[in-house]
CSV table of C-alpha atoms and ligand atoms in Angstrom, one decimal:
chain,number,residue,atom,x,y,z
A,1,MET,CA,-56.5,0.9,-24.6
A,2,THR,CA,-58.3,-0.3,-21.4
A,3,VAL,CA,-56.4,-0.5,-18.0
A,4,HIS,CA,-56.5,-4.2,-18.5
A,5,SER,CA,-54.6,-4.1,-21.8
A,6,PHE,CA,-52.2,-1.5,-20.4
A,7,GLN,CA,-51.5,-3.9,-17.6
A,8,GLU,CA,-51.0,-6.8,-20.1
A,9,HIS,CA,-48.6,-4.7,-22.2
A,10,PHE,CA,-46.6,-3.8,-19.0
A,11,ASP,CA,-46.5,-7.4,-17.9
A,12,LYS,CA,-45.3,-8.5,-21.3
A,13,LYS,CA,-42.4,-6.0,-21.2
A,14,ILE,CA,-41.4,-7.1,-17.7
A,15,ASP,CA,-41.5,-10.7,-18.7
A,16,GLY,CA,-39.5,-10.0,-21.8
A,17,ASP,CA,-36.9,-7.9,-20.0
A,18,VAL,CA,-37.8,-4.8,-22.0
A,19,ALA,CA,-37.1,-1.6,-19.9
A,20,ILE,CA,-40.0,0.5,-18.6
A,21,GLU,CA,-39.4,4.1,-19.4
A,22,PRO,CA,-40.8,7.3,-17.7
A,23,ARG,CA,-43.6,7.9,-20.3
A,24,ASP,CA,-44.8,4.2,-20.3
A,25,TRP,CA,-47.9,3.2,-18.4
A,26,MET,CA,-47.1,1.5,-15.2
A,27,PRO,CA,-49.1,0.3,-12.2
A,28,ASP,CA,-49.3,2.7,-9.3
A,29,ASP,CA,-47.7,0.3,-6.9
A,30,TYR,CA,-44.7,-0.2,-9.3
A,31,ARG,CA,-44.3,3.6,-9.4
A,32,LYS,CA,-44.6,3.9,-5.6
A,33,THR,CA,-42.1,1.1,-5.0
A,34,LEU,CA,-39.6,2.6,-7.3
A,35,ILE,CA,-40.0,6.1,-5.8
A,36,ARG,CA,-39.5,4.5,-2.3
A,37,GLN,CA,-36.4,2.5,-3.3
A,38,ILE,CA,-34.7,5.1,-5.5
A,39,SER,CA,-35.3,7.9,-3.1
A,40,GLN,CA,-34.0,5.9,-0.2
A,41,HIS,CA,-31.0,5.1,-2.3
A,42,ALA,CA,-30.4,8.7,-3.1
A,43,HIS,CA,-30.8,9.8,0.5
A,44,SER,CA,-28.3,7.1,1.5
A,45,GLU,CA,-25.7,8.5,-0.9
A,46,ILE,CA,-26.1,12.0,0.4
A,47,VAL,CA,-26.2,11.1,4.1
A,48,GLY,CA,-23.4,8.6,3.4
A,49,MET,CA,-21.1,11.6,2.6
A,50,LEU,CA,-21.2,12.6,6.3
A,51,PRO,CA,-19.2,9.9,8.1
A,52,GLU,CA,-16.4,10.1,5.5
A,53,GLY,CA,-16.5,13.8,5.1
A,54,ASN,CA,-15.7,13.9,8.8
A,55,TRP,CA,-12.2,12.6,7.9
A,56,ILE,CA,-11.2,14.8,4.9
A,57,SER,CA,-9.4,17.4,7.0
A,58,ARG,CA,-7.7,14.6,9.1
A,59,ALA,CA,-6.5,12.3,6.3
A,60,PRO,CA,-2.9,11.3,7.0
A,61,SER,CA,-1.4,12.6,3.8
A,62,LEU,CA,-2.1,14.8,0.8
A,63,ARG,CA,-2.7,11.8,-1.4
A,64,ARG,CA,-5.1,10.2,1.0
A,65,LYS,CA,-6.9,13.5,1.3
A,66,ALA,CA,-7.3,14.0,-2.5
A,67,VAL,CA,-8.6,10.4,-2.9
A,68,LEU,CA,-11.1,10.7,0.0
A,69,LEU,CA,-12.3,14.1,-1.3
A,70,ALA,CA,-12.9,12.6,-4.8
A,71,LYS,CA,-14.7,9.7,-3.3
A,72,VAL,CA,-17.0,11.8,-1.2
A,73,GLN,CA,-17.7,14.0,-4.2
A,74,ASP,CA,-18.6,10.9,-6.2
A,75,GLU,CA,-21.2,10.1,-3.6
A,76,ALA,CA,-22.8,13.5,-4.1
A,77,GLY,CA,-22.9,12.7,-7.8
A,78,HIS,CA,-24.6,9.4,-7.2
A,79,GLY,CA,-27.2,11.1,-5.1
A,80,LEU,CA,-27.9,13.6,-7.9
A,81,TYR,CA,-28.3,10.9,-10.6
A,82,LEU,CA,-30.7,9.0,-8.3
A,83,TYR,CA,-32.8,12.1,-7.4
A,84,SER,CA,-33.1,12.7,-11.1
A,85,ALA,CA,-34.2,9.1,-11.7
A,86,ALA,CA,-36.8,9.4,-9.0
A,87,GLU,CA,-38.1,12.7,-10.5
A,88,THR,CA,-38.9,10.9,-13.7
A,89,LEU,CA,-41.5,9.1,-11.7
A,90,GLY,CA,-43.5,12.3,-11.0
A,91,ILE,CA,-42.2,13.4,-7.6
A,92,THR,CA,-40.3,16.7,-7.1
A,93,ARG,CA,-36.9,17.2,-5.6
A,94,ASP,CA,-38.4,19.4,-2.9
A,95,GLU,CA,-40.9,16.6,-1.9
A,96,LEU,CA,-38.0,14.1,-1.8
A,97,TYR,CA,-35.9,16.3,0.5
A,98,GLU,CA,-39.0,17.0,2.7
A,99,GLN,CA,-39.5,13.2,3.1
A,100,LEU,CA,-35.8,12.9,4.2
A,101,HIS,CA,-35.9,15.9,6.6
A,102,SER,CA,-39.2,14.9,8.2
A,103,GLY,CA,-37.9,11.3,8.8
A,104,LYS,CA,-40.6,9.8,6.6
A,105,ALA,CA,-38.1,8.4,4.1
A,106,LYS,CA,-35.5,6.0,5.2
A,107,TYR,CA,-31.8,5.9,4.3
A,108,SER,CA,-29.3,3.1,4.8
A,109,SER,CA,-28.8,2.0,8.4
A,110,ILE,CA,-25.1,1.8,7.9
A,111,PHE,CA,-24.6,5.6,8.0
A,112,ASN,CA,-25.9,5.9,11.5
A,113,TYR,CA,-22.6,4.5,13.0
A,114,PRO,CA,-19.7,6.8,13.9
A,115,THR,CA,-16.3,7.0,12.2
A,116,LEU,CA,-13.9,6.8,15.1
A,117,THR,CA,-10.4,6.4,13.5
A,118,TRP,CA,-8.7,6.7,10.1
A,119,ALA,CA,-9.1,2.9,9.7
A,120,ASP,CA,-12.8,3.4,9.5
A,121,MET,CA,-12.2,5.1,6.1
A,122,GLY,CA,-10.6,1.8,5.0
A,123,ALA,CA,-13.4,-0.3,6.4
A,124,ILE,CA,-16.1,1.8,4.9
A,125,GLY,CA,-14.5,1.7,1.4
A,126,TRP,CA,-13.8,-2.1,1.6
A,127,LEU,CA,-17.0,-3.3,3.4
A,128,VAL,CA,-19.7,-0.6,2.8
A,129,ASP,CA,-18.8,0.2,-0.8
A,130,GLY,CA,-18.2,-3.6,-1.3
A,131,ALA,CA,-21.7,-4.4,0.0
A,132,ALA,CA,-23.1,-1.5,-2.1
A,133,ILE,CA,-21.5,-3.0,-5.3
A,134,MET,CA,-22.9,-6.4,-4.5
A,135,ASN,CA,-26.3,-4.9,-4.2
A,136,GLN,CA,-26.1,-2.5,-7.1
A,137,VAL,CA,-24.6,-4.6,-9.9
A,138,PRO,CA,-27.9,-6.6,-10.2
A,139,LEU,CA,-29.7,-3.2,-10.2
A,140,CYS,CA,-28.0,-2.4,-13.5
A,141,ARG,CA,-30.6,-4.9,-14.9
A,142,CYS,CA,-33.5,-3.4,-13.0
A,143,SER,CA,-36.7,-3.1,-15.1
A,144,TYR,CA,-36.9,0.7,-14.8
A,145,GLY,CA,-34.6,2.2,-17.4
A,146,PRO,CA,-33.5,5.4,-15.7
A,147,TYR,CA,-32.6,3.6,-12.5
A,148,ALA,CA,-30.8,0.8,-14.3
A,149,ARG,CA,-28.7,3.3,-16.4
A,150,ALA,CA,-27.8,5.4,-13.4
A,151,MET,CA,-26.5,2.2,-11.7
A,152,VAL,CA,-24.0,1.5,-14.5
A,153,ARG,CA,-21.9,4.6,-13.7
A,154,VAL,CA,-22.5,4.3,-10.0
A,155,CYS,CA,-21.1,0.8,-9.9
A,156,LYS,CA,-18.0,1.8,-11.9
A,157,GLU,CA,-17.3,4.5,-9.3
A,158,GLU,CA,-18.1,2.3,-6.4
A,159,SER,CA,-15.5,-0.2,-7.5
A,160,PHE,CA,-12.8,2.5,-7.3
A,161,HIS,CA,-14.2,3.3,-3.8
A,162,GLN,CA,-13.9,-0.3,-2.8
A,163,ARG,CA,-10.3,-0.5,-3.9
A,164,GLN,CA,-9.3,2.7,-2.2
A,165,GLY,CA,-10.8,1.3,1.1
A,166,TYR,CA,-9.1,-2.0,0.6
A,167,GLU,CA,-5.8,-0.3,-0.1
A,168,ILE,CA,-6.0,1.6,3.2
A,169,MET,CA,-6.7,-1.6,5.0
A,170,LEU,CA,-3.8,-3.3,3.3
A,171,THR,CA,-1.4,-0.5,4.3
A,172,LEU,CA,-2.6,-0.6,7.9
A,173,ALA,CA,-2.7,-4.4,8.2
A,174,ASN,CA,0.9,-4.5,7.0
A,175,GLY,CA,2.1,-1.6,9.1
A,176,ALA,CA,3.1,-1.2,12.7
A,177,PRO,CA,1.3,-3.4,15.3
A,178,MET,CA,-0.8,-0.4,16.4
A,179,GLN,CA,-1.9,0.2,12.8
A,180,LYS,CA,-2.9,-3.4,12.4
A,181,LYS,CA,-4.9,-3.2,15.7
A,182,MET,CA,-6.7,-0.1,14.3
A,183,ALA,CA,-7.6,-2.0,11.1
A,184,GLN,CA,-8.9,-5.0,13.2
A,185,ASP,CA,-10.9,-2.7,15.4
A,186,ALA,CA,-12.5,-1.1,12.4
A,187,LEU,CA,-13.4,-4.5,10.9
A,188,ASP,CA,-14.9,-5.5,14.3
A,189,ARG,CA,-17.2,-2.5,14.4
A,190,TRP,CA,-18.2,-2.4,10.7
A,191,TRP,CA,-18.7,-6.1,9.9
A,192,TRP,CA,-22.1,-6.7,11.3
A,193,PRO,CA,-23.6,-3.3,10.3
A,194,SER,CA,-22.4,-4.1,6.7
A,195,LEU,CA,-24.2,-7.4,6.7
A,196,MET,CA,-27.4,-5.5,7.8
A,197,MET,CA,-27.1,-3.2,4.8
A,198,PHE,CA,-28.7,-5.9,2.7
A,199,GLY,CA,-32.0,-5.6,4.6
A,200,PRO,CA,-33.9,-8.0,6.8
A,201,PRO,CA,-33.9,-11.7,6.2
A,202,ASP,CA,-36.0,-12.8,3.2
A,203,ALA,CA,-38.7,-14.2,5.5
A,204,GLU,CA,-39.2,-10.8,7.0
A,205,SER,CA,-38.7,-8.7,3.9
A,206,GLY,CA,-42.1,-7.2,3.0
A,207,ASN,CA,-41.1,-5.9,-0.4
A,208,THR,CA,-38.8,-8.5,-1.9
A,209,GLU,CA,-41.3,-10.9,-3.4
A,210,GLN,CA,-43.1,-8.2,-5.4
A,211,SER,CA,-40.0,-6.4,-6.3
A,212,MET,CA,-38.5,-9.6,-7.7
A,213,ARG,CA,-41.7,-10.2,-9.7
A,214,TRP,CA,-41.4,-6.7,-11.2
A,215,ARG,CA,-37.6,-7.3,-11.8
A,216,ILE,CA,-36.7,-4.3,-9.8
A,217,LYS,CA,-34.7,-6.6,-7.5
A,218,ARG,CA,-32.9,-9.5,-9.2
A,219,LEU,CA,-31.6,-11.2,-6.1
A,220,THR,CA,-33.0,-11.4,-2.6
A,221,ASN,CA,-31.5,-9.8,0.5
A,222,ASP,CA,-30.2,-13.1,1.8
A,223,GLU,CA,-28.8,-14.2,-1.5
A,224,LEU,CA,-26.8,-10.9,-1.8
A,225,ARG,CA,-25.7,-11.1,1.8
A,226,GLN,CA,-24.3,-14.6,1.2
A,227,LYS,CA,-22.5,-13.5,-1.9
A,228,PHE,CA,-20.9,-10.7,0.0
A,229,ILE,CA,-19.8,-12.9,2.9
A,230,ASP,CA,-18.3,-15.4,0.5
A,231,VAL,CA,-16.1,-12.9,-1.3
A,232,THR,CA,-15.2,-10.8,1.8
A,233,VAL,CA,-13.9,-13.6,3.9
A,234,GLU,CA,-11.2,-14.3,1.4
A,235,GLN,CA,-10.3,-10.7,1.3
A,236,ALA,CA,-10.0,-10.6,5.1
A,237,ASN,CA,-7.7,-13.6,4.9
A,238,ILE,CA,-5.3,-11.7,2.6
A,239,LEU,CA,-5.3,-8.8,5.0
A,240,GLY,CA,-4.5,-11.2,7.9
A,241,LEU,CA,-7.5,-9.8,9.8
A,242,THR,CA,-10.1,-11.8,11.6
A,243,ILE,CA,-13.8,-11.5,10.9
A,244,PRO,CA,-15.6,-11.1,14.2
A,245,ASP,CA,-17.9,-14.1,13.9
A,246,LYS,CA,-16.9,-17.2,15.8
A,247,ASP,CA,-19.5,-19.3,13.8
A,248,LEU,CA,-18.1,-18.4,10.4
A,249,LYS,CA,-17.2,-21.7,8.7
A,250,TRP,CA,-16.9,-23.0,5.1
A,251,ASN,CA,-19.7,-25.4,4.4
A,252,GLU,CA,-18.5,-27.8,1.7
A,253,GLU,CA,-22.0,-29.1,1.0
A,254,ARG,CA,-23.5,-25.7,0.4
A,255,GLY,CA,-20.4,-24.3,-1.3
A,256,HIS,CA,-20.8,-21.2,0.9
A,257,TYR,CA,-19.7,-19.9,4.3
A,258,ASP,CA,-22.0,-20.4,7.2
A,259,SER,CA,-22.2,-17.4,9.5
A,260,GLY,CA,-23.5,-16.5,12.9
A,261,ALA,CA,-26.8,-14.8,13.8
A,262,ILE,CA,-27.2,-11.2,12.9
A,263,ASN,CA,-28.6,-9.0,15.7
A,264,TRP,CA,-31.8,-7.9,14.0
A,265,ASP,CA,-33.0,-6.0,17.1
A,266,GLU,CA,-30.0,-3.7,16.6
A,267,PHE,CA,-30.9,-3.3,12.9
A,268,TRP,CA,-34.6,-2.3,13.5
A,269,ASN,CA,-33.5,0.0,16.3
A,270,VAL,CA,-31.2,1.9,14.0
A,271,VAL,CA,-33.9,1.9,11.2
A,272,LYS,CA,-36.4,3.4,13.6
A,273,GLY,CA,-34.1,6.3,14.3
A,274,ASN,CA,-32.3,5.2,17.5
A,275,GLY,CA,-28.9,4.4,16.2
A,276,PRO,CA,-25.8,6.1,17.6
A,277,CYS,CA,-25.7,8.9,15.0
A,278,ASN,CA,-29.3,9.1,13.5
A,279,LYS,CA,-30.1,12.4,15.1
A,280,GLN,CA,-26.7,14.0,14.3
A,281,ARG,CA,-27.0,12.9,10.6
A,282,LEU,CA,-30.5,14.3,10.1
A,283,ASP,CA,-29.7,17.5,12.0
A,284,THR,CA,-26.6,18.0,9.7
A,285,ARG,CA,-28.7,17.5,6.6
A,286,LYS,CA,-31.4,19.8,7.8
A,287,LYS,CA,-28.9,22.5,8.7
A,288,ALA,CA,-27.2,22.2,5.2
A,289,TRP,CA,-30.6,22.6,3.6
A,290,ALA,CA,-31.4,25.7,5.8
A,291,ASP,CA,-28.0,27.2,5.2
A,292,GLY,CA,-28.4,26.8,1.4
A,293,GLN,CA,-31.7,28.8,1.4
A,294,TRP,CA,-29.9,32.0,0.3
A,295,VAL,CA,-28.3,30.2,-2.7
A,296,ARG,CA,-31.7,28.9,-3.8
A,297,ASP,CA,-33.2,32.4,-3.3
A,298,ALA,CA,-30.4,34.0,-5.3
A,299,ALA,CA,-30.7,31.5,-8.1
A,300,MET,CA,-34.5,32.0,-8.3
A,301,ALA,CA,-34.1,35.8,-8.3
A,302,HIS,CA,-31.5,35.5,-11.1
A,303,ALA,CA,-33.8,33.2,-13.1
A,304,GLU,CA,-36.7,35.6,-12.7
A,305,LYS,CA,-34.6,38.6,-13.7
A,306,ARG,CA,-33.4,36.8,-16.9
A,307,LYS,CA,-37.0,35.8,-17.7
A,308,ALA,CA,-38.1,39.4,-17.3
A,309,ARG,CA,-35.2,40.8,-19.4
A,310,LYS,CA,-36.0,38.3,-22.2
A,311,ALA,CA,-39.7,39.2,-22.1
A,312,THR,CA,-38.8,42.9,-22.4
A,313,ALA,CA,-36.4,42.3,-25.3
A,314,LYS,CA,-39.1,40.3,-27.1
A,315,ALA,CA,-41.7,43.0,-26.6
A,316,ALA,CA,-39.3,45.7,-27.9
B,1,LIG,N1,-31.3,0.5,6.1
B,1,LIG,O1,-38.7,-5.3,2.4
B,1,LIG,P1,-37.3,-4.9,2.5
B,1,LIG,C1,-24.0,3.5,-0.7
B,1,LIG,C2,-36.1,-1.1,5.1
B,1,LIG,S1,-25.6,3.8,-0.3
B,1,LIG,C3,-32.5,1.1,6.3
B,1,LIG,O2,-36.3,-5.9,2.3
B,1,LIG,P2,-36.5,-3.6,0.0
B,1,LIG,C4,-22.9,4.4,-0.3
B,1,LIG,C5,-36.8,-1.1,3.8
B,1,LIG,O3,-36.7,0.2,3.2
B,1,LIG,C6,-26.3,2.2,-0.1
B,1,LIG,N2,-33.7,0.6,6.0
B,1,LIG,O4,-37.1,-3.6,1.5
B,1,LIG,C7,-23.1,5.7,-0.1
B,1,LIG,C8,-38.2,-1.5,4.2
B,1,LIG,O5,-38.9,-0.4,4.7
B,1,LIG,P3,-40.1,0.4,3.9
B,1,LIG,C9,-27.8,2.3,-0.3
B,1,LIG,C10,-33.7,-0.6,5.4
B,1,LIG,O6,-36.6,-2.2,-0.4
B,1,LIG,C11,-22.1,6.5,0.4
B,1,LIG,C12,-38.0,-2.5,5.3
B,1,LIG,O7,-36.7,-2.2,5.8
B,1,LIG,N3,-28.2,1.3,-1.2
B,1,LIG,O8,-23.8,2.6,-1.4
B,1,LIG,O9,-37.1,-4.7,-0.8
B,1,LIG,C13,-20.8,5.9,0.8
B,1,LIG,C14,-38.1,-3.9,4.9
B,1,LIG,O10,-37.1,-4.2,3.9
B,1,LIG,C15,-32.5,-1.3,5.1
B,1,LIG,C16,-29.4,1.2,-1.6
B,1,LIG,O11,-30.3,1.9,-1.2
B,1,LIG,C17,-31.3,-0.7,5.5
B,1,LIG,N4,-30.1,-1.3,5.3
B,1,LIG,O12,-35.0,-4.0,0.2
B,1,LIG,C18,-20.7,4.6,0.6
B,1,LIG,C19,-29.7,0.1,-2.7
B,1,LIG,N5,-32.8,-2.5,4.5
B,1,LIG,O13,-39.4,1.2,2.8
B,1,LIG,C20,-21.7,3.8,0.1
B,1,LIG,C21,-31.1,0.1,-3.2
B,1,LIG,C22,-34.1,-2.5,4.4
B,1,LIG,O14,-41.0,-0.7,3.4
B,1,LIG,N6,-32.0,-0.4,-2.3
B,1,LIG,N7,-34.7,-1.4,5.0
B,1,LIG,O15,-40.7,1.3,4.9
B,1,LIG,C23,-32.2,-1.8,-2.2
B,1,LIG,O16,-31.6,-2.6,-2.9
B,1,LIG,C24,-33.4,-2.2,-1.3
B,1,LIG,O17,-34.2,-1.1,-1.0
B,1,LIG,C25,-32.8,-2.8,0.0
B,1,LIG,C26,-34.1,-3.2,0.9
B,1,LIG,C27,-32.1,-4.1,-0.3
B,1,LIG,C28,-31.9,-1.9,0.8
């Protein structure tokens, strides 16, 4: 087959919604885009463990601690599926970690904000995992098979995470005035960064158009953001909390909520590494990697020894 006919075959599969699998021919740019998106997604899961991990030892009850611990462990699992999916595209795990540690690879802006109170665990589950689900459900139909399949399980777990966050918010919002105040304060701090998670507006998104054509992305950044706003406003009403946007208003004609302007300068500043916790998050990841060196060395030594023992036994 010529490159031209490989391309034609690939295009046909994309147009016919047939999954692309690791051994199939694919254009270089498709491969690169997938490595970029899947690895950023994997890094986000792993870095995303840090703001919540910060509260495991301070959870207000044994039940809350067990639930939060399970959630944070799930995020590690998501990172591992996603790193494995990225590896099927011909990049190694070491290269992926190197890109994270050197600052070359991005991870979600949301995880560069601090978790100041227990209510932040509620707000993260409700809003951050809620936004993640909105973004990831369409990714279950992504054209790349391994990524789409990983997303199915990730989404099931994220929906448990979203509920646990909402339940924390519900408890606080119906608790003492001080607890309700904490919940409102968390919503005030996490609302806008959650909207930024969906990425820049469509007009400024360099990757959306091509990713939609390749059926990697099924909905645009703005479409997903709007869907998230529409469902979340109703959830805030049930909590009796106020979304910190004075321009938020139901638009009968559009059948959607209109909302105020997002501070995109803040978003790009965080993406460029200047958010409140960027340095702390990366330093923590790099330290964890360095501290784990002896484990990797021991595992390699063990594997070498086994290999040598097997070779001796075979020779005997
Ligand atoms: N933060 O052209 P665009 C989770 C970058 S983890 C930082 O629209 P694209 C969870 C973007 O990479 C949630 N950077 O890009 C874990 C691009 O730069 P490059 C993570 C961002 O890829 C633990 C540039 O801006 N979810 O759920 O078409 C606990 C222009 O953007 C961000 C995923 O990763 C951002 N928010 O669309 C709880 C989902 N947004 O790469 C929860 C998978 C944009 O050209 N990823 N940028 O240098 C996606 O769906 C897409 O990659 C995005 C961006 C919608 C995020």
